[in-house]
Tab-separated table of C-alpha atoms and ligand atoms in Angstrom:
chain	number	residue	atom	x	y	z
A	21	UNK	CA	36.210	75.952	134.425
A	22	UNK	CA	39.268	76.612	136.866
A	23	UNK	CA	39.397	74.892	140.154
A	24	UNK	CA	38.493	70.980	141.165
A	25	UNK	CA	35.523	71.645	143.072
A	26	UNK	CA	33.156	71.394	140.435
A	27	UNK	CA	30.222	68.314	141.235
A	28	UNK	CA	28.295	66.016	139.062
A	29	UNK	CA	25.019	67.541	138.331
A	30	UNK	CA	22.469	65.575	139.675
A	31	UNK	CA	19.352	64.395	138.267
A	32	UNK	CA	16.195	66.550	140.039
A	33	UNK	CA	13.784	66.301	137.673
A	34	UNK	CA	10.685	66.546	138.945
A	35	UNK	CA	12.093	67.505	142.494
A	36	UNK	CA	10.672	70.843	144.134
A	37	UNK	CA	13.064	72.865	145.209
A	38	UNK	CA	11.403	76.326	146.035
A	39	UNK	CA	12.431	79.969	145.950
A	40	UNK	CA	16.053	80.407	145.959
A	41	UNK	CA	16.908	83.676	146.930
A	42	UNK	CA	20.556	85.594	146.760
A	43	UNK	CA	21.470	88.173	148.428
A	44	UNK	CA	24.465	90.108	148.250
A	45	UNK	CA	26.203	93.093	147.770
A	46	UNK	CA	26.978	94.360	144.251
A	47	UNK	CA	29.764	92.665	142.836
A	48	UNK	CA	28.910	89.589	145.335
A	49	UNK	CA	28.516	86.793	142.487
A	50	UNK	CA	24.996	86.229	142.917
A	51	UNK	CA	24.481	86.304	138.992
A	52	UNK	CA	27.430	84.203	138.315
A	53	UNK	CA	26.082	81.974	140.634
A	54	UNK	CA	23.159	82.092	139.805
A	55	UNK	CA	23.465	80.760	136.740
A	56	UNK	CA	25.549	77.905	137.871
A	57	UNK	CA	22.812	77.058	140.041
A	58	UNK	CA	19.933	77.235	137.823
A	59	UNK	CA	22.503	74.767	135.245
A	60	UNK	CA	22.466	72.395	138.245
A	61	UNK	CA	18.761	72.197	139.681
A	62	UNK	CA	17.488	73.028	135.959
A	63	UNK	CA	15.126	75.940	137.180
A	64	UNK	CA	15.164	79.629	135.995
A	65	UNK	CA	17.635	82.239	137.157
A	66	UNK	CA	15.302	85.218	137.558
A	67	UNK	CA	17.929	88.984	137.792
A	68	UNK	CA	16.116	91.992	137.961
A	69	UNK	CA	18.827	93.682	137.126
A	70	UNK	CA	18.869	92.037	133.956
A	71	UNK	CA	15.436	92.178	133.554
A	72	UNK	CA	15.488	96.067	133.683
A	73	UNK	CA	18.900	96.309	131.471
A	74	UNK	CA	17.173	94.104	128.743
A	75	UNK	CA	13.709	96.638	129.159
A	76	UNK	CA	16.929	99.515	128.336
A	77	UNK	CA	18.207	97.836	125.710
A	78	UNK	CA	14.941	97.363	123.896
A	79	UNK	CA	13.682	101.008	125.058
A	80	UNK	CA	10.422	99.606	126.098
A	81	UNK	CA	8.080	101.938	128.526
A	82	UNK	CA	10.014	100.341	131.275
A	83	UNK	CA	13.135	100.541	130.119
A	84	UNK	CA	12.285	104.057	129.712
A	85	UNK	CA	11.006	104.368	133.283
A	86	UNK	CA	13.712	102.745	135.312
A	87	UNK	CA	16.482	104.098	132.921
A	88	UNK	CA	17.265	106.844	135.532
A	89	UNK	CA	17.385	104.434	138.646
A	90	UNK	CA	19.957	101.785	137.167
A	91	UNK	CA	22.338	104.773	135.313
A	92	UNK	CA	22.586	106.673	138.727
A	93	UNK	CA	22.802	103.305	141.253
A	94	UNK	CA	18.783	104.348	142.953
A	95	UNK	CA	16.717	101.355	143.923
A	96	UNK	CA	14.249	101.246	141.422
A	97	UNK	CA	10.817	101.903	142.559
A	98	UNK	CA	8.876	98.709	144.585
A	99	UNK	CA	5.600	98.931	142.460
A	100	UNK	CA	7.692	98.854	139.028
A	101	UNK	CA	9.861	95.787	140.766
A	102	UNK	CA	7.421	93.777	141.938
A	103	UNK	CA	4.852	94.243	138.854
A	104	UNK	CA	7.795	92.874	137.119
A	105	UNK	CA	8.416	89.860	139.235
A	106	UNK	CA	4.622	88.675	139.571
A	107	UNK	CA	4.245	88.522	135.449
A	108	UNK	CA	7.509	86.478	135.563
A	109	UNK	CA	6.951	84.045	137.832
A	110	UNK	CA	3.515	83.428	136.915
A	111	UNK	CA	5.263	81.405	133.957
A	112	UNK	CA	4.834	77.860	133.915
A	113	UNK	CA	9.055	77.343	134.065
A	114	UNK	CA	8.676	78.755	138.176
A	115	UNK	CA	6.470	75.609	138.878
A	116	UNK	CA	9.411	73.365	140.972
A	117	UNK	CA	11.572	76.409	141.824
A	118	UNK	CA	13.432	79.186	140.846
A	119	UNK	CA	16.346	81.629	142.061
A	120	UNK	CA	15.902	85.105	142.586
A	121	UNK	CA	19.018	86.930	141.868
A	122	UNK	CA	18.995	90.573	143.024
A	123	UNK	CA	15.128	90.635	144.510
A	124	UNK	CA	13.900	91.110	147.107
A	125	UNK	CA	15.940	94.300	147.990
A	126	UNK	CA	13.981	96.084	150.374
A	127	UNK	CA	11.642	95.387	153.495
A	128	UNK	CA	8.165	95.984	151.453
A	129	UNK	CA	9.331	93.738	148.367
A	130	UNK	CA	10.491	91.049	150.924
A	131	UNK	CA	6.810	91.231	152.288
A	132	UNK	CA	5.334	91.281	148.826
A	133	UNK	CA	7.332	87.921	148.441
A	134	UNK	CA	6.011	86.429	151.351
A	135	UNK	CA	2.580	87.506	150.203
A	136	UNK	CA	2.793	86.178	147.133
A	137	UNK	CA	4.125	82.673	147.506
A	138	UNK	CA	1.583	82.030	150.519
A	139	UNK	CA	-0.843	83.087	148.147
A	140	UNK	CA	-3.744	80.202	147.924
A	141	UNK	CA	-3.849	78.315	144.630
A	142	UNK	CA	-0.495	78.125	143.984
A	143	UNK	CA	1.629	74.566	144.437
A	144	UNK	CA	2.758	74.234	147.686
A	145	UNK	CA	6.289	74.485	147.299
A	146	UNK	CA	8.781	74.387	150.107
A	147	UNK	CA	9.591	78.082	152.505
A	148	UNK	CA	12.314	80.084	150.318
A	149	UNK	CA	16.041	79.861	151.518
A	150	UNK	CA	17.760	82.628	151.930
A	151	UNK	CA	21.937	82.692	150.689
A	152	UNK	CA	23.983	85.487	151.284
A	153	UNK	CA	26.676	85.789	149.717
A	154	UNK	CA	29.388	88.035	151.441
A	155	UNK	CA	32.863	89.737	149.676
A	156	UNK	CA	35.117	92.633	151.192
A	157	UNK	CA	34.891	96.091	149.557
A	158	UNK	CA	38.552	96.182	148.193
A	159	UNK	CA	37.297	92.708	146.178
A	160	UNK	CA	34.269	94.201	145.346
A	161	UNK	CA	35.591	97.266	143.740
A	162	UNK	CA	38.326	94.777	141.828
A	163	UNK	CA	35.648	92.498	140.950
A	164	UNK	CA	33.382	95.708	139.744
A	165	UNK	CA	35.908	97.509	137.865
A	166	UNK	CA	36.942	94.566	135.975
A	167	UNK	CA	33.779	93.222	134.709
A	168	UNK	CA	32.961	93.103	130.926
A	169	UNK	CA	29.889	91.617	129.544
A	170	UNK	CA	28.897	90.173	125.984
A	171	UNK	CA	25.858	91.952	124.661
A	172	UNK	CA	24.987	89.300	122.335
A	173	UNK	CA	24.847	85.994	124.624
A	174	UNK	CA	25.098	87.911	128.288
A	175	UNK	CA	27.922	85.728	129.091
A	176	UNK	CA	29.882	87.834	131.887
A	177	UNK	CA	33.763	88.121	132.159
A	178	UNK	CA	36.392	89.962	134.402
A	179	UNK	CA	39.430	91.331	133.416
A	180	UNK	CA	41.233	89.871	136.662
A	181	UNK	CA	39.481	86.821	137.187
A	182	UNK	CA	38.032	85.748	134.428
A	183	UNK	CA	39.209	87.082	131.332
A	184	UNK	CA	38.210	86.215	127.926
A	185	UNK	CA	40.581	83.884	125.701
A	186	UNK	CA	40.828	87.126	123.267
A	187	UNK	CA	40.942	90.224	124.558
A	188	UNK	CA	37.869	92.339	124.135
A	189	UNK	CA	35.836	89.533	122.624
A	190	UNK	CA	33.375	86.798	123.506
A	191	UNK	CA	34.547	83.647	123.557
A	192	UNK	CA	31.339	82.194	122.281
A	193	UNK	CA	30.335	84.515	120.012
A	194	UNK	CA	33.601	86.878	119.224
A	195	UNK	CA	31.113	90.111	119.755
A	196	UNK	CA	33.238	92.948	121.323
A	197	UNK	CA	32.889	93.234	125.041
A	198	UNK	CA	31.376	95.794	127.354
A	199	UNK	CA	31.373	97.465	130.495
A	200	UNK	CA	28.089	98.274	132.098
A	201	UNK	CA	27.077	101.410	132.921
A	202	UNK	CA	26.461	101.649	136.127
A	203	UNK	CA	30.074	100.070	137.012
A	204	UNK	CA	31.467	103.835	136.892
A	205	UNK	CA	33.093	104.073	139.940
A	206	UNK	CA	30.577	107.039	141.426
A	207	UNK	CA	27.661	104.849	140.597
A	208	UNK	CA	29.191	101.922	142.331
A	209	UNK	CA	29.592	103.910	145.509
A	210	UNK	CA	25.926	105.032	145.388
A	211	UNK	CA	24.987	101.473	144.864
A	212	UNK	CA	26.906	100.407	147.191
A	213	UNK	CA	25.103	102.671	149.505
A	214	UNK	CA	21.659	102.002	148.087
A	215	UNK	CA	22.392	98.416	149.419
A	216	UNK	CA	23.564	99.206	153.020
A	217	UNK	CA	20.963	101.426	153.459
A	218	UNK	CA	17.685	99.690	151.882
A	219	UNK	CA	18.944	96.080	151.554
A	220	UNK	CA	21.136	95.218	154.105
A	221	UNK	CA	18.135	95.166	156.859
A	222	UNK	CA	16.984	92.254	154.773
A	223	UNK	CA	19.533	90.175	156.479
A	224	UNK	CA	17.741	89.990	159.795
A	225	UNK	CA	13.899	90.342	158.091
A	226	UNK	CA	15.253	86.953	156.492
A	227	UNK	CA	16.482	85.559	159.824
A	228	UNK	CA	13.373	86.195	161.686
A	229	UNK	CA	11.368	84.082	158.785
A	230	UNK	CA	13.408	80.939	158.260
A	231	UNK	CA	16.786	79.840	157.286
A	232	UNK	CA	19.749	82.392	156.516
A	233	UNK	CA	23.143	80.645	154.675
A	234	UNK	CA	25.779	82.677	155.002
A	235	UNK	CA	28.314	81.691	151.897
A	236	UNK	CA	31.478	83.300	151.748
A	237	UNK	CA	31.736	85.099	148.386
A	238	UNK	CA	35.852	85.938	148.358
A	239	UNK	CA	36.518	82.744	147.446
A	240	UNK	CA	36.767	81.586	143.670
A	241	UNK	CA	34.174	80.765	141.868
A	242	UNK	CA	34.160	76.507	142.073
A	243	UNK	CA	34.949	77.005	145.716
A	244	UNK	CA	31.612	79.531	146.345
A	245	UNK	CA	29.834	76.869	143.791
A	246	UNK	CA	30.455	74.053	145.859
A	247	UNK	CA	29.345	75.398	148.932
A	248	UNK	CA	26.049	76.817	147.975
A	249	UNK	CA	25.608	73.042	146.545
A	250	UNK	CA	26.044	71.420	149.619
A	251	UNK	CA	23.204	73.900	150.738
A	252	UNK	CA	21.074	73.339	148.648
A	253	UNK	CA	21.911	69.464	147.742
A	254	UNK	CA	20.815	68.904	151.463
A	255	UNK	CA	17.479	71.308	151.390
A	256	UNK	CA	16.603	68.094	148.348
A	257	UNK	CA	17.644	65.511	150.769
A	258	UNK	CA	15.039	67.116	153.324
A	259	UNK	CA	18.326	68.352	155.943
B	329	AP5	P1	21.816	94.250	139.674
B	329	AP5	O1	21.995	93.951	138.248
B	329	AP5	O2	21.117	93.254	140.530
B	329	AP5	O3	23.233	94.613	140.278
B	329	AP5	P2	23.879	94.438	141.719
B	329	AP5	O4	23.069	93.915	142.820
B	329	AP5	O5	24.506	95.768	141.955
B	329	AP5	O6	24.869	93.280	141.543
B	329	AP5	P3	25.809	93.011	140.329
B	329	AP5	O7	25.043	92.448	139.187
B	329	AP5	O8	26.704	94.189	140.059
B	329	AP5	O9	26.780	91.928	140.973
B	329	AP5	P4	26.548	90.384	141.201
B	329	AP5	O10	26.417	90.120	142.658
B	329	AP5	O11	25.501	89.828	140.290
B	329	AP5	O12	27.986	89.854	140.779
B	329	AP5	P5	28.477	89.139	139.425
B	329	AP5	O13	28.147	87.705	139.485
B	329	AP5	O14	28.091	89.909	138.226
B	329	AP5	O15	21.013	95.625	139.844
B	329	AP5	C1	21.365	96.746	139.051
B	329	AP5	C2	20.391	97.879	139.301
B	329	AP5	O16	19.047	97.469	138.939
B	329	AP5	C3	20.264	98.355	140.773
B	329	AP5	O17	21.272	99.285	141.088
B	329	AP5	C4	18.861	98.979	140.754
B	329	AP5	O18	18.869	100.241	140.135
B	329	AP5	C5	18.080	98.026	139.827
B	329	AP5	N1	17.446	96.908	140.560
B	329	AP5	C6	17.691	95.577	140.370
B	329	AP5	N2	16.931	94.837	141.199
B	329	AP5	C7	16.181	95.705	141.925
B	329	AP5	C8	15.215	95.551	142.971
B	329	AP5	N3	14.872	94.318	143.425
B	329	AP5	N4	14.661	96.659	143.505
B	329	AP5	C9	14.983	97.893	143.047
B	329	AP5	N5	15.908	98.119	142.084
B	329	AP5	C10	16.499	97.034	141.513
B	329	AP5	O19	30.063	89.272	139.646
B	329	AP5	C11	30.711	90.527	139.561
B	329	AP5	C12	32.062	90.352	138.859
B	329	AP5	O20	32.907	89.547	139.671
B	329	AP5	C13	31.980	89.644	137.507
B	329	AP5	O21	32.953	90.194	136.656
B	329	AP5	C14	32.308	88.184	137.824
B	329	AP5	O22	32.908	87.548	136.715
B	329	AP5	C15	33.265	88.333	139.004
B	329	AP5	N6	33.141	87.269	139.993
B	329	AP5	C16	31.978	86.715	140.463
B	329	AP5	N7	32.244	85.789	141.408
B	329	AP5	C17	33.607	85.771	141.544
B	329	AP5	C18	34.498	85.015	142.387
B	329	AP5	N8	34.058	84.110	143.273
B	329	AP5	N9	35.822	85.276	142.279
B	329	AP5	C19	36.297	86.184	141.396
B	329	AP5	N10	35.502	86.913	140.566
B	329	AP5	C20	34.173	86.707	140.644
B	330	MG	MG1	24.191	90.660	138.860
């Protein structure tokens, strides 16, 4: 891994850490980081995206249903989203925590969220945090553009930043690499505007609820590791 800023993973079993929610525009990092942070705190990454590119890939009725949304940048319809989301974390892996990764994304599936975690029965974990990532457009579009992805293991690369050892080809697994649809630069600029217009009011629906990191995202990736750690190393220590 490049940089120095990496940290010693700590030891949280059995700590509850809550919801962990990202939020960002495309191209932000929020699945690159949150993976990092799921390695860390040892609780699932939950993506929707990938959760709806996997229902694609197998050509299940979902897949089939939200095919449309994803190819052409559209939010994908709340009811489909949040179905989704609700079987998910109903498994017994969400029980200390877990990071949401591209959900909520718009004003009702923010107050589904709410709903749902204050929902009786369920162990009281503490109030989700809220980090936003933010990363310039010109990076954005670099970072976009440049992104390959293994469709064996997942594993995500980028041409620019983080290229694989052999060009074209997993370095775990050697499969040939690929670029994901909805990276075509039209698609990107309706995504991008899917997200200013139905995502971006999150921001201050998040702010009026609780606590609101700002992260900058331009940085490299150790750097925008490090300081999402300190975050959430201090939401463990009770800060
Ligand atoms: P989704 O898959 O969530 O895509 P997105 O939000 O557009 O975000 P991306 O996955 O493109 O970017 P990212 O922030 O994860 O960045 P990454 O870490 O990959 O959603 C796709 C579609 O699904 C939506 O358009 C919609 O149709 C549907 N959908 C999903 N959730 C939905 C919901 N809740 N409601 C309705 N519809 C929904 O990084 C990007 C690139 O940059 C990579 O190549 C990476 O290697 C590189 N990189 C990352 N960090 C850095 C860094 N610090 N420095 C340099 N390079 C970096
Ligand atoms: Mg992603």
């Amino acid at each position: 891994m490049p940089g120095s800023l990496s940290v010693a993973t700590p030891n949280t079993a059995g700590v509850a850490i809550g919801a962990i929610i990202l939020l960002g525009v495309p191209g932000a990092g929020k699945g690159t980081q949150a993976r990092r942070i799921a390695d860390r705190y040892r609780i699932p990454a939950i993506s929707t995206g990938d959760m709806f590119r996997e229902a694609i890939q197998a050509d299940s009725a979902l897949g089939r249903q939200v095919r449309q949304y994803l190819y052409s940048g559209e939010l994908v319809p709340d009811d489909l989203v949040t179905a989704m989301v609700a079987a998910r974390l109903e498994r017994p892996d969400c029980r200390a925590g877990f990071i949401l990764d591209g959900f909520p994304r718009t004003l009702p599936q923010t107050d589904w969220l709410y709903r749902y975690l204050d929902r009786a029965g369920r162990q009281p974990l503490p109030g989700p945090i809220v980090i936003s990532l933010s990363v310039g457009y010109n990076e954005l579009y670099r970072r976009l553009s440049g992104r390959r992805y293994c469709p064996v293991c997942h594993r995500n690369y980028n041409l620019f930043t983080q290229p694989p050892r052999q060009p074209g080809r997993c370095d775990l697994d050697g499969a040939e690499l690929l670029q994901r649809k909805d990276d075509q630069p039209d698609v990107v600029r309706e995504r991008l505007a899917a997200y200013e217009r139905q995502t971006l009011p999150l921001l201050e629906a998040f702010r009026q609820r609780g606590k609101v990191f700002e992260v900058p995202g331009g940085e490299d990736v150790d750097h925008v590791s490090a300081g999402i750690f300190a975050i959430l190393d201090g939401r463990r220590q009770g800060a």
